[in-house]
Amino acid sequence: MTFITFSLLIGGLVSALIPLAFHFFMRGKPKKFDFPAIRFVRQKFETNQRHLNFKHFLLMTFRILIVVLLGLALSRPSLKQTDNRPIQSVLGQTIQSLGSQNAPIAAVIVFDNSVRMDYRINNKTRLEEAKEYSLRILSQLPRDSQIAILNSTSELDSFQIDFLAAKEKINQMTPVAQGRSILESVLEAVQLLQTSTLTRREMFILTDRSDVSWTNSIKKRFQQELEKTTLSEQSPIEFYLVDFGKENTQNTTILDLGLFAETISAGQTLRMDVGFFHEGSAINTIAELYLKNPHFVDLAQSDSGQSQNSDDSNRSVSSNANRSSDLASSDQAISDEPNFASFDSSDQKSLSIAIQNGTFQKIAAKPLSFPEGKSKQKSIFFLSGLKSGIYQGFVRLVNGDALELDNIRWFTISVHNGWKILTVSPFPVEKSSIFVKEALAPAELTKTGQSPFNVESISFEEFEQLSLSQLKNYQAIFLLDPNPFSEQTVHKLSDFAFSGGGIGFFMGRNAQPISAFQTPEMISLLGGKLTTQVRLANEKLYIHPEHYNNPILLSFRLFSDENRIPWDSIPIYKYWFIKDLSETSTIIADYNDGRPALISHPFGRGSVIVLTTPVSDSTDNSPWNLLPIGDSSWVFLVLIDGIARNLISGGGTIFNYFPNEIAILRQNINNFPSTCQLILPDQTNVQLPTDIENRQVSFSGTKQIGLYQLESTDSNADDAKGLNEVFQSGFSVNYRSSEFNLDQKSREEVDEFWTENKPIWLDQAEKIDIERSNAQKGRDLFPFLIILLVCIFVCETFLANRFYRA
């Protein structure tokens, strides 16, 4: 039981002494008379006196009750519900609740300030509505209450010093990317409330009921933590769920921007597969492609955008249009061939817009049409004739919608002059290196200057004669089925990799004797110990990657369904087992028997990749595998391309990141600067020290979404101007498309996260004060006390009239 005005209750109890005092001080005093028959009179007197005392006591009791009930009613008592709590604790809870409603409380307001809360309705975002609601909560809290504001950030919080500090934190809150789930914030709020010494503890959870926030993966732990609080001796926490979720959402999202490669060669055509998702009523919109300060020759846009359902989103893995049919099987290729054309400014009006202190030019536009309901669609853009340099841009949807943060995707690509790769293979060289050479530099692209790689092939005997300075003319070396090397050649390979070059080992039948590959130098170079050959006679063997997150396999993620990549249709007959991997080695892919198939590890400023089965066997010589041939040979082409690009970039330079990832940019140049200037998306500058030894720059503060520009600030360089032209880089940061999933759980599903002490739902702003007041006070006893007061007053009047009349 609690009271809104506790002071009036105390006053009523004190006032109850007034009629008692009147009865004692105004009671008549008996007079003494002497009668002869005093004995009989005294007996009658004693009998009458008992009756009179009883009547006086009864009348006095009613009059006291009238005053007490009047004060009690004016104090507005209430009795809170005790459902879902042990019966034996009801009395204790009632006693604890006998306090003023104006007493301070411990209150925590938990915000879900994810990017989804930027969804706008009636010219207000969900987060803005949540801020207004939380400020109303603050205005209702009693003085000297303890207040804490928690959100999706992982920073620890404590109770605010005053209301102004809490209000300032609420006003400064903005949507954040990749924050913790709201359940984790609630658990932190529970722990914070348990540190409070106040009796009343309340938590307000401001949420949109999204599936991403109320994930079932943490549900069990969440329930266990809440059960611990119910077992404590403290009063239970009152949970209020404030619902900002809206049904029938209308939104169009850029799901992803698929780049087959973030680094291409000059003259190569860049293909961009842009996926879209729409839910709601039918709409028509336009997707536009912009580049910052472009210096291009040709560009084209495919008309092969096609509507798809939620489960069908096929992508081509081609790095240029001419090879798309070669790299994808018939069931995965795009049905329409890209239509190449030069950009005509008369057809597409150029539009320059100032964003982030840079000029962006509209390159192409693609109309989109979405039917009612949920659907996916894909548009394909092509850029060709790009010169060497760093290119940054974005794709956006022209027509805005309720959630604008998912209407733009930033990207960064690097264009280099053709990379030089040296393939070293057994005799006959042309025959044993044909698969790799045609995969990296096909003849038709080499003739037109569009090949991303410049591949040269030599034998192992010729390779032994090359000096280290000659090897440094190449960015990567492919050792196809290597035989044992001389000690001098092993040192040469180590120096080449340590200085920034990439080495690919493709182990095959010529790795004999095996002891030549088990020396400390070779174990260090390979990243592990080569042991025995493995052959499975009665079982089907194939490469089986667990995931495609490594940069080597990144191109396979362009497929909508990674499980459809036909690894199991490419048999592996024999491979080398490599064990005792070094701490720096990473298993990129296993065989389906669990042993390593593809391994990489850094070596100095360069990197080494080992494939434990060869890619140079012909079909007429008992091949160890069918990787380069067969109906699924496009998988081999994508794999070799990923290996080559990873080796050339010294372990894989990534130019497109998600928030809170560490951005690492590498450039293997001689005059590497000691400091760099990084321009953030909000145009603030950050001075970064560089890792000169490894020729790289790292930045961990990737919280802002947009484009980052990096340039040298080293004034002590021999050729500052030339250095700045060489060392200019950048990267992009985008939201994860999963953060814009607006699917919601029902209130019943959210209630299941609480096993007991179910939360109270609040949703209508005009009902907030009433519902929360009822939830705080419980059952108001004022009407019952007034009725009881009237009944007692009637009884007192009746008895008084009868008594005095007698």
Coordinates of N, CA and C in Angstrom, one line a residue, residues 108-114 116-140 148-152 166-167 169-175 182 204-209 240-246 762-765 768:
V108 N 15.9 4.0 -14.7 CA 16.8 3.9 -15.8 C 16.0 3.9 -17.1
I109 N 16.4 4.8 -18.0 CA 15.8 4.9 -19.3 C 16.7 4.2 -20.4
V110 N 16.3 3.2 -21.0 CA 17.1 2.4 -21.9 C 16.6 2.7 -23.4
F111 N 17.5 3.3 -24.2 CA 17.2 3.7 -25.5 C 17.7 2.6 -26.5
D112 N 16.9 2.3 -27.5 CA 17.4 1.6 -28.7 C 17.6 2.6 -29.7
N113 N 18.9 3.1 -29.8 CA 19.2 4.2 -30.8 C 20.0 3.6 -32.0
S114 N 19.5 2.5 -32.5 CA 20.1 1.9 -33.7 C 19.6 2.7 -34.9
R116 N 17.8 1.9 -37.2 CA 16.4 1.7 -37.5 C 15.5 2.7 -36.9
M117 N 16.0 3.3 -35.7 CA 15.2 4.3 -35.0 C 15.1 5.6 -35.8
D118 N 15.8 5.7 -36.9 CA 15.8 6.9 -37.7 C 14.6 6.9 -38.7
Y119 N 13.8 5.8 -38.6 CA 12.6 5.7 -39.4 C 11.7 6.8 -39.1
R120 N 11.2 7.6 -40.1 CA 10.5 8.8 -40.0 C 9.0 8.6 -40.2
I121 N 8.1 9.1 -39.3 CA 6.7 9.0 -39.5 C 6.2 10.4 -39.0
N122 N 5.3 11.0 -39.8 CA 4.7 12.3 -39.5 C 5.8 13.3 -39.2
N123 N 6.8 13.3 -40.0 CA 7.9 14.3 -39.9 C 8.7 14.2 -38.6
K124 N 8.6 13.0 -38.0 CA 9.4 12.7 -36.8 C 10.0 11.3 -36.8
T125 N 11.3 11.2 -36.5 CA 11.9 9.9 -36.4 C 11.5 9.2 -35.1
R126 N 11.6 7.9 -35.1 CA 11.3 7.1 -33.9 C 12.2 7.6 -32.8
L127 N 13.4 7.9 -33.1 CA 14.3 8.4 -32.0 C 13.9 9.7 -31.5
E128 N 13.4 10.6 -32.3 CA 13.0 11.9 -31.8 C 11.7 11.7 -30.9
E129 N 10.8 10.8 -31.3 CA 9.7 10.5 -30.4 C 10.1 9.9 -29.1
A130 N 11.1 9.1 -29.2 CA 11.6 8.5 -27.9 C 12.3 9.5 -27.0
K131 N 13.0 10.5 -27.6 CA 13.5 11.6 -26.8 C 12.5 12.4 -26.1
E132 N 11.4 12.7 -26.9 CA 10.3 13.5 -26.3 C 9.7 12.7 -25.1
Y133 N 9.5 11.4 -25.3 CA 8.9 10.6 -24.3 C 9.8 10.6 -23.1
S134 N 11.1 10.4 -23.3 CA 12.0 10.3 -22.1 C 12.0 11.6 -21.3
L135 N 11.9 12.7 -22.0 CA 11.9 14.0 -21.3 C 10.6 14.1 -20.5
R136 N 9.5 13.6 -21.0 CA 8.3 13.6 -20.2 C 8.4 12.7 -18.9
I137 N 9.1 11.6 -19.1 CA 9.4 10.8 -17.9 C 10.2 11.5 -16.9
L138 N 11.2 12.3 -17.3 CA 12.0 13.0 -16.4 C 11.2 14.0 -15.6
S139 N 10.2 14.7 -16.3 CA 9.4 15.7 -15.6 C 8.5 15.1 -14.6
Q140 N 8.2 13.8 -14.7 CA 7.3 13.1 -13.7 C 8.0 12.5 -12.5
A148 N 19.4 7.3 -14.8 CA 20.5 6.8 -15.7 C 19.9 6.7 -17.1
I149 N 20.8 7.1 -18.1 CA 20.4 7.0 -19.5 C 21.3 6.0 -20.1
L150 N 20.8 4.9 -20.7 CA 21.6 3.9 -21.4 C 21.1 3.8 -22.8
N151 N 22.1 3.5 -23.7 CA 21.7 3.3 -25.1 C 22.5 2.2 -25.7
S152 N 22.6 2.2 -27.0 CA 23.2 1.0 -27.7 C 24.7 1.1 -27.7
A166 N 21.0 14.5 -17.3 CA 20.3 13.4 -18.0 C 19.6 14.0 -19.2
K167 N 19.0 15.2 -19.1 CA 18.4 15.8 -20.3 C 19.4 16.1 -21.4
K169 N 22.2 14.5 -22.0 CA 22.6 13.3 -22.7 C 21.5 12.8 -23.6
I170 N 20.2 13.0 -23.3 CA 19.1 12.6 -24.2 C 19.1 13.4 -25.4
N171 N 19.3 14.7 -25.3 CA 19.3 15.6 -26.4 C 20.4 15.4 -27.4
Q172 N 21.6 14.9 -26.9 CA 22.7 14.7 -27.8 C 22.7 13.3 -28.4
M173 N 21.8 12.4 -28.1 CA 21.8 11.1 -28.6 C 21.5 11.0 -30.1
T174 N 22.3 10.2 -30.8 CA 22.1 10.1 -32.3 C 22.1 8.6 -32.6
P175 N 21.6 8.2 -33.8 CA 21.6 6.8 -34.2 C 23.1 6.3 -34.3
I182 N 19.5 -4.4 -27.5 CA 18.8 -3.7 -26.4 C 18.8 -4.6 -25.2
F204 N 12.5 2.0 -17.9 CA 11.8 2.3 -19.1 C 12.6 1.9 -20.4
I205 N 12.0 1.0 -21.2 CA 12.7 0.5 -22.3 C 12.0 1.0 -23.6
L206 N 12.8 1.8 -24.3 CA 12.2 2.5 -25.5 C 12.7 1.7 -26.7
T207 N 11.8 1.0 -27.4 CA 12.1 0.1 -28.5 C 11.1 0.1 -29.6
D208 N 11.5 -0.4 -30.7 CA 10.7 -0.6 -31.9 C 10.3 -2.0 -32.1
R209 N 10.7 -2.9 -31.2 CA 10.3 -4.3 -31.3 C 11.0 -5.0 -32.5
Y240 N 8.8 -1.0 -17.8 CA 7.8 -0.4 -18.7 C 8.4 -0.5 -20.2
L241 N 7.7 -1.1 -21.1 CA 8.1 -1.1 -22.5 C 7.4 -0.1 -23.3
V242 N 8.1 0.8 -23.8 CA 7.5 1.9 -24.6 C 7.6 1.5 -26.1
D243 N 6.5 1.4 -26.7 CA 6.5 0.8 -28.1 C 6.5 1.9 -29.1
F244 N 7.6 2.0 -30.0 CA 7.6 2.9 -31.1 C 7.6 2.2 -32.4
G245 N 7.3 0.9 -32.4 CA 7.2 0.2 -33.6 C 5.9 0.5 -34.4
K246 N 6.0 0.6 -35.6 CA 4.8 0.8 -36.5 C 4.6 -0.3 -37.5
L762 N 3.5 0.6 -22.9 CA 3.1 2.0 -23.1 C 3.3 2.4 -24.5
D763 N 2.3 3.0 -25.1 CA 2.5 3.3 -26.5 C 1.9 4.7 -26.9
Q764 N 0.7 5.1 -26.4 CA 0.1 6.3 -26.8 C 0.6 7.4 -25.9
A765 N 1.1 8.5 -26.5 CA 1.7 9.6 -25.7 C 0.7 10.2 -24.8
I768 N 0.3 8.3 -21.5 CA 1.5 7.9 -20.7 C 1.3 8.2 -19.2

